[in-house]
Coordinates of C-alpha atoms and ligand atoms in Angstrom, one line a residue:
M1 CA 0.0 0.0 0.0
L2 CA 1.4 3.4 -1.0
P3 CA 1.0 6.3 1.5
D4 CA -1.8 8.8 0.7
F5 CA 0.6 11.6 -0.2
I6 CA 2.2 9.5 -3.0
V7 CA -1.2 8.5 -4.4
K8 CA -2.4 12.1 -4.3
A9 CA 0.8 13.4 -5.9
M10 CA 0.5 11.0 -8.8
E11 CA -3.2 11.8 -9.3
D12 CA -2.2 15.5 -9.4
V13 CA 0.4 15.1 -12.1
E14 CA -1.9 12.9 -14.1
S15 CA -4.8 15.3 -14.0
L16 CA -2.6 18.2 -15.1
G17 CA -1.3 16.2 -18.0
L18 CA 2.3 16.3 -16.5
K19 CA 2.9 12.7 -15.8
R20 CA 6.5 11.6 -16.8
T21 CA 7.0 8.1 -18.0
L22 CA 10.0 6.1 -19.1
R23 CA 10.1 4.6 -22.6
A24 CA 12.7 2.3 -24.1
A25 CA 14.8 3.9 -26.8
E26 CA 17.7 2.5 -28.8
R27 CA 20.2 5.0 -30.1
R28 CA 21.5 3.8 -33.4
S29 CA 23.8 6.9 -34.0
P30 CA 23.9 10.5 -32.7
R31 CA 21.3 11.3 -35.3
E32 CA 19.0 8.3 -35.3
I33 CA 17.0 6.7 -32.5
V34 CA 14.5 3.8 -32.5
I35 CA 11.4 4.1 -30.3
G36 CA 8.5 1.7 -30.4
G37 CA 10.0 0.0 -33.5
R38 CA 10.2 3.4 -35.4
R39 CA 13.3 5.0 -36.6
L40 CA 13.4 8.7 -35.8
I41 CA 15.8 11.6 -36.5
D42 CA 16.8 12.6 -33.0
F43 CA 16.6 16.3 -32.2
S44 CA 16.5 15.8 -28.5
S45 CA 20.0 14.8 -27.3
N46 CA 22.8 16.9 -25.8
D47 CA 25.4 14.9 -27.8
Y48 CA 26.3 18.2 -29.6
M49 CA 29.6 17.1 -31.1
A50 CA 28.3 13.6 -31.9
L51 CA 31.1 12.0 -29.8
S52 CA 29.1 9.5 -27.8
M53 CA 29.6 6.8 -30.3
R54 CA 32.9 7.8 -31.8
G55 CA 35.4 4.9 -32.1
E56 CA 38.2 7.0 -30.5
L57 CA 36.2 7.3 -27.2
I58 CA 35.1 3.7 -27.2
E59 CA 38.6 2.4 -27.9
R60 CA 40.2 4.5 -25.1
A61 CA 37.4 3.5 -22.7
C62 CA 38.2 -0.1 -23.4
E63 CA 41.9 0.4 -23.2
W64 CA 41.7 2.2 -19.8
T65 CA 39.3 -0.6 -18.6
R66 CA 41.8 -3.3 -19.5
R67 CA 44.7 -1.3 -17.9
F68 CA 42.9 0.0 -14.7
G69 CA 39.8 -2.2 -14.2
A70 CA 36.0 -1.8 -14.5
G71 CA 35.6 0.2 -11.3
S72 CA 37.7 2.6 -9.3
A73 CA 37.0 0.7 -6.0
A74 CA 37.0 3.7 -3.6
S75 CA 36.5 7.4 -3.3
R76 CA 39.3 9.7 -4.5
L77 CA 40.5 10.4 -1.0
I78 CA 40.7 6.8 0.0
S79 CA 42.4 4.9 -2.9
G80 CA 40.5 6.0 -6.0
T81 CA 42.9 8.6 -7.3
T82 CA 45.0 7.1 -10.1
E83 CA 47.8 8.7 -12.0
A84 CA 45.5 8.7 -15.0
C85 CA 42.9 10.6 -13.1
L86 CA 45.4 13.3 -12.0
L87 CA 46.8 13.6 -15.5
L88 CA 43.3 14.0 -16.9
E89 CA 42.6 16.8 -14.4
E90 CA 45.8 18.6 -15.5
K91 CA 44.7 18.1 -19.1
L92 CA 41.2 19.5 -18.4
A93 CA 42.6 22.5 -16.5
A94 CA 45.1 23.3 -19.4
W95 CA 42.3 22.9 -22.0
K96 CA 40.1 25.4 -20.1
G97 CA 42.9 27.7 -19.2
F98 CA 42.5 27.4 -15.4
E99 CA 45.1 26.5 -12.8
A100 CA 43.3 23.4 -11.7
A101 CA 40.4 21.1 -12.3
I102 CA 38.6 18.6 -10.0
I103 CA 36.6 15.7 -11.5
L104 CA 33.2 15.0 -10.0
S105 CA 30.8 12.1 -10.7
S106 CA 28.2 14.0 -12.7
G107 CA 27.1 17.5 -13.6
Y108 CA 24.3 17.2 -11.0
A109 CA 26.6 15.9 -8.2
G110 CA 29.2 18.5 -9.1
N111 CA 26.7 21.4 -8.9
V112 CA 25.1 20.2 -5.7
G113 CA 28.3 19.5 -3.9
A114 CA 30.4 22.5 -5.1
I115 CA 27.7 25.1 -4.5
A116 CA 26.9 23.8 -1.1
A117 CA 30.6 23.8 -0.3
L118 CA 31.0 27.4 -1.6
S119 CA 28.1 28.8 0.3
G120 CA 26.9 28.2 3.8
R121 CA 24.4 29.5 6.3
S122 CA 26.0 32.9 6.7
R123 CA 26.2 33.6 2.9
T124 CA 23.7 34.9 0.3
I125 CA 23.4 33.2 -3.1
F126 CA 22.0 35.1 -6.1
A127 CA 20.7 32.9 -8.8
N128 CA 19.1 33.3 -12.2
K129 CA 15.5 32.0 -12.1
L130 CA 16.1 29.8 -15.2
N131 CA 19.2 28.1 -13.8
H132 CA 19.4 24.3 -14.0
A133 CA 17.7 22.3 -11.3
S134 CA 21.0 21.0 -10.0
L135 CA 22.2 24.5 -9.3
N136 CA 19.0 25.2 -7.4
Q137 CA 19.4 22.0 -5.4
G138 CA 23.0 23.1 -4.4
C139 CA 21.7 26.5 -3.4
L140 CA 19.0 24.9 -1.2
L141 CA 21.3 22.4 0.3
S142 CA 23.8 25.1 1.3
G143 CA 21.4 26.5 3.9
G144 CA 22.4 30.0 2.9
E145 CA 20.0 32.7 1.9
F146 CA 18.8 31.9 -1.6
K147 CA 17.7 34.9 -3.7
R148 CA 16.5 34.5 -7.3
Y149 CA 16.5 37.2 -10.0
A150 CA 14.3 37.1 -13.1
H151 CA 16.0 35.6 -16.2
C152 CA 18.9 37.8 -17.2
D153 CA 17.4 40.8 -15.3
W154 CA 20.8 42.4 -14.5
D155 CA 19.2 45.5 -12.9
R156 CA 17.3 43.4 -10.5
L157 CA 20.5 41.4 -9.6
E158 CA 22.3 44.7 -9.1
R159 CA 19.6 46.0 -6.7
M160 CA 19.6 42.6 -4.8
L161 CA 23.3 42.8 -4.3
A162 CA 23.2 46.4 -3.3
N163 CA 20.6 45.6 -0.6
A164 CA 22.4 42.5 0.7
G165 CA 24.8 44.2 3.0
E166 CA 28.4 43.1 3.8
G167 CA 28.2 39.3 4.1
D168 CA 29.8 36.8 1.7
K169 CA 28.0 36.6 -1.6
L170 CA 27.9 34.0 -4.4
I171 CA 26.4 34.5 -7.8
V172 CA 25.4 31.4 -9.7
S173 CA 24.3 31.2 -13.3
D174 CA 24.2 28.9 -16.3
T175 CA 26.2 30.2 -19.3
V176 CA 23.8 28.7 -21.8
F177 CA 20.3 28.2 -20.6
S178 CA 19.4 24.6 -21.4
M179 CA 15.7 25.1 -22.4
D180 CA 16.1 28.4 -24.2
G181 CA 19.5 28.2 -25.9
D182 CA 20.3 31.8 -25.0
I183 CA 23.6 32.9 -23.3
A184 CA 24.0 35.0 -20.2
D185 CA 25.8 38.3 -20.4
L186 CA 28.9 36.9 -18.9
A187 CA 31.0 40.1 -19.1
R188 CA 28.3 42.0 -17.2
L189 CA 28.0 39.2 -14.6
R190 CA 31.7 39.3 -14.1
E191 CA 31.8 43.1 -13.7
T192 CA 28.8 43.0 -11.3
A193 CA 30.3 40.2 -9.2
E194 CA 33.6 42.1 -8.9
R195 CA 32.0 45.3 -7.9
H196 CA 30.1 43.6 -5.1
H197 CA 33.0 41.4 -4.0
A198 CA 30.9 38.3 -4.9
L199 CA 32.2 34.9 -6.1
L200 CA 31.0 34.0 -9.5
Y201 CA 30.1 30.3 -10.3
L202 CA 29.2 29.5 -13.9
D203 CA 27.7 26.2 -15.1
D204 CA 29.0 25.7 -18.6
A205 CA 27.3 22.3 -19.2
H206 CA 26.0 23.4 -22.6
G207 CA 29.0 25.5 -23.6
S208 CA 31.9 23.2 -22.9
G209 CA 33.3 21.5 -26.0
V210 CA 31.1 23.3 -28.4
L211 CA 30.9 27.1 -27.8
G212 CA 33.6 29.7 -27.1
E213 CA 37.0 29.9 -28.8
H214 CA 37.9 26.5 -30.3
G215 CA 35.0 25.0 -28.3
H216 CA 36.8 25.5 -25.0
G217 CA 33.5 26.7 -23.5
L218 CA 32.2 30.1 -22.4
A219 CA 33.2 30.0 -18.7
T220 CA 36.8 31.2 -19.0
P221 CA 39.1 32.2 -16.0
A222 CA 38.7 35.8 -17.0
L223 CA 35.0 35.6 -16.6
C224 CA 34.4 33.6 -13.4
D225 CA 36.0 32.2 -10.3
V226 CA 34.6 28.7 -10.6
A227 CA 33.4 26.9 -13.8
L228 CA 31.5 23.6 -13.9
S229 CA 31.7 21.6 -17.2
T230 CA 29.9 18.4 -17.8
F231 CA 31.3 15.5 -19.8
S232 CA 27.8 14.2 -20.5
K233 CA 27.0 16.6 -23.4
A234 CA 29.5 17.8 -26.1
L235 CA 32.1 15.5 -24.6
G236 CA 29.9 12.5 -25.3
S237 CA 30.5 10.7 -22.0
F238 CA 29.6 11.2 -18.4
G239 CA 30.9 13.0 -15.3
S240 CA 31.9 16.6 -14.7
C241 CA 34.7 18.8 -13.6
V242 CA 35.0 22.1 -11.7
C243 CA 37.8 24.4 -12.9
C244 CA 39.2 26.9 -10.5
S245 CA 42.4 28.1 -8.8
R246 CA 44.7 25.6 -7.2
A247 CA 43.7 26.9 -3.7
M248 CA 40.0 26.6 -4.5
K249 CA 40.6 23.0 -5.6
E250 CA 42.2 22.2 -2.3
Y251 CA 39.2 23.8 -0.5
L252 CA 36.8 21.6 -2.6
V253 CA 38.9 18.5 -1.9
N254 CA 38.3 19.2 1.7
H255 CA 34.7 20.5 1.7
C256 CA 32.8 19.2 -1.3
A257 CA 30.7 16.3 0.0
S258 CA 29.8 14.9 -3.4
F259 CA 33.6 14.6 -4.0
I260 CA 34.6 13.3 -0.6
F261 CA 31.8 10.7 -0.1
S262 CA 31.4 9.2 -3.5
T263 CA 33.4 6.6 -5.4
A264 CA 35.7 7.9 -8.2
L265 CA 34.5 7.7 -11.8
P266 CA 35.4 4.4 -13.5
P267 CA 38.5 4.2 -15.8
A268 CA 36.3 3.6 -18.8
V269 CA 34.6 7.0 -18.3
L270 CA 37.9 8.8 -17.7
G271 CA 39.4 7.2 -20.8
A272 CA 36.5 8.3 -23.0
V273 CA 36.8 11.9 -21.6
D274 CA 40.6 11.9 -22.3
A275 CA 39.9 10.9 -25.9
A276 CA 37.1 13.4 -26.3
I277 CA 39.5 16.3 -25.3
D278 CA 42.0 15.1 -27.9
L279 CA 39.3 15.0 -30.6
L280 CA 37.8 18.4 -29.7
R281 CA 41.1 20.1 -30.4
T282 CA 41.2 18.9 -34.0
D283 CA 40.4 20.8 -37.2
E284 CA 37.7 18.3 -38.0
M285 CA 35.8 19.4 -34.8
E286 CA 36.5 23.1 -35.6
Q287 CA 34.7 22.6 -39.0
A288 CA 32.0 20.5 -37.4
R289 CA 31.2 23.4 -34.9
A290 CA 31.0 25.9 -37.8
A291 CA 28.6 23.6 -39.7
L292 CA 26.5 23.1 -36.5
F293 CA 26.0 26.8 -35.9
R294 CA 25.2 27.4 -39.6
R295 CA 22.5 24.7 -39.4
A296 CA 21.2 26.2 -36.1
D297 CA 20.8 29.6 -37.9
F298 CA 19.0 27.8 -40.8
L299 CA 16.6 26.1 -38.3
R300 CA 15.9 29.3 -36.4
N301 CA 15.2 31.3 -39.6
G302 CA 13.1 28.5 -41.0
L303 CA 10.9 28.3 -37.8
R304 CA 10.6 32.1 -37.6
E305 CA 9.5 32.2 -41.3
L306 CA 6.8 29.7 -40.4
G307 CA 5.6 32.1 -37.7
F308 CA 7.1 30.4 -34.6
D309 CA 8.8 32.0 -31.7
T310 CA 12.2 30.7 -30.9
G311 CA 12.9 33.1 -28.0
K312 CA 16.4 34.4 -27.7
S313 CA 18.1 31.2 -28.9
E314 CA 21.6 31.8 -30.2
T315 CA 23.1 28.4 -29.9
M316 CA 22.5 24.8 -31.1
I317 CA 19.5 24.6 -28.7
V318 CA 16.4 26.0 -30.4
P319 CA 13.1 26.1 -28.5
L320 CA 9.9 26.0 -30.6
L321 CA 7.7 27.8 -28.2
I322 CA 4.1 26.7 -28.1
G323 CA 2.8 27.7 -24.6
E324 CA 0.0 25.4 -23.7
T325 CA 1.1 22.0 -22.2
E326 CA -1.4 19.8 -24.0
R327 CA -0.8 21.4 -27.4
T328 CA 2.9 20.9 -26.9
T329 CA 2.5 17.3 -26.1
E330 CA 0.3 16.8 -29.1
F331 CA 2.9 18.6 -31.3
S332 CA 5.6 16.3 -30.1
M333 CA 3.5 13.2 -30.9
R334 CA 2.8 14.5 -34.4
L335 CA 6.5 15.1 -34.9
Q336 CA 7.1 11.5 -34.0
E337 CA 4.6 10.4 -36.6
E338 CA 6.6 12.4 -39.1
G339 CA 9.8 10.4 -38.1
I340 CA 11.2 13.1 -35.8
L341 CA 12.0 13.1 -32.1
G342 CA 11.5 16.5 -30.6
V343 CA 10.6 16.3 -27.0
A344 CA 7.9 18.4 -25.3
I345 CA 9.3 20.3 -22.3
R346 CA 6.6 21.2 -19.9
P347 CA 6.2 22.8 -16.4
P348 CA 7.7 22.5 -13.9
T349 CA 10.9 22.2 -16.0
V350 CA 9.9 25.5 -17.7
P351 CA 7.6 28.2 -16.4
R352 CA 3.8 27.7 -16.7
G353 CA 2.5 28.8 -20.1
T354 CA 5.9 28.4 -21.9
A355 CA 5.8 24.7 -22.8
R356 CA 7.9 24.1 -25.9
I357 CA 9.6 21.5 -28.1
R358 CA 13.3 21.7 -27.3
L359 CA 15.1 21.1 -30.5
S360 CA 18.9 20.5 -30.2
L361 CA 21.2 20.0 -33.2
N362 CA 24.3 18.0 -33.2
A363 CA 27.3 17.5 -35.5
A364 CA 25.9 14.4 -37.1
H365 CA 22.8 16.1 -38.5
T366 CA 22.7 16.9 -42.1
D367 CA 21.2 19.9 -43.9
A368 CA 18.6 17.5 -45.3
D369 CA 17.7 16.5 -41.7
V370 CA 17.0 20.1 -40.8
E371 CA 15.0 20.6 -44.0
R372 CA 12.9 17.5 -43.1
L373 CA 12.3 18.9 -39.6
L374 CA 11.1 22.2 -41.0
E375 CA 8.9 20.5 -43.5
A376 CA 7.3 18.4 -40.7
V377 CA 6.7 21.5 -38.6
R378 CA 5.1 23.2 -41.5
R379 CA 2.7 20.3 -42.2
I380 CA 1.8 19.9 -38.5
A381 CA 1.1 23.6 -38.1
G382 CA -0.9 23.7 -41.4
R383 CA 1.2 26.5 -42.7
Ligands
PLP1 C1 22.9 23.3 -17.1 C2 23.0 21.9 -16.6 N1 23.8 21.7 -15.6 C3 24.0 20.5 -15.1 C4 23.4 19.4 -15.6 C5 23.6 18.0 -15.0 O1 24.6 17.4 -15.7 P1 24.7 15.8 -15.7 O2 23.7 15.3 -16.7 O3 26.1 15.5 -16.2 O4 24.4 15.3 -14.4 C6 22.6 19.6 -16.8 C7 22.0 18.4 -17.4 O5 21.2 18.0 -17.9 C8 22.4 20.9 -17.3 O6 21.6 21.1 -18.3

């Protein structure tokens, strides 16, 4: 027998049309997925550079597994820190231009642990309202005062900071907003943080490996104090790292609970990430990034010509804003009938009244794929 609160909670999500369910999917390639026996072009993943199935990553994952084992056997502070892990942290720090990097088990665990460690009861955290849920969880866990400003409302942030008094301050923001595909004004955030003596923490989950100079990401050492990057998106694997100063890394090694009390990532994952960084520095990837952004422009322009709102998207994440939850779910199902996977994103992931199809492009898509997507949208919308 389930307790009443669980039964009631499930009745509520069902009646609001917001019930989430799991469905089996088989990824055939970064551009193709099979669901319910149907082959679909996948416009839903975060595999931006199409690395998740690259032979180079798979090979190095196998090689590191053969050399170091299937598991890492302990947390990093016990016996889980291998030479390979330390070298990878140095490689990550150098790639990002920071003094140091610390590997954590996922983007979620990284944000929750690092933010809780960097804040505390006596501190105030200022966070963008559209930040990723893992950042919010870190802010809540820290026990500090948690103040949220409206999406990219820099004047509001300014007023909040001015009224906050003298205590320690932490500003937390995504670089790229995952459901909107727009980019925070990072120079302004940096300048504001400096003026108010606040630490600036940037989550570069959707920038790392794909945006910024040579795909290094948007959260550079000139723009923030602490940068979280995930390995689960453009790097095609799993895990995350926090880049920062050497002294800050030492602090996190001693205070970040999700680092201290969790087993180190397995060698297979570290090997895949090592290979991803090598690949991301090649000319092939530079060209793939240019083609990706060209296709994203083509998609945005095409959707706008069809009369759709794509918000402030300026990256490979392009929201097709619909508004009402039921219509968005229906639109997503119609796309699937057209052979396209474009997932409906509904409240509470996005604010009420702003349900959307989140379309994300990756390096494996072709121009013809995007044309097919636009043609399907045109047919569904009857335009
Ligand atoms: C902005 C942002 N931060 C963090 C995460 C969590 O990363 P991970 O999936 O590696 O746990 C996500 C993932 O979806 C994200 O979009």
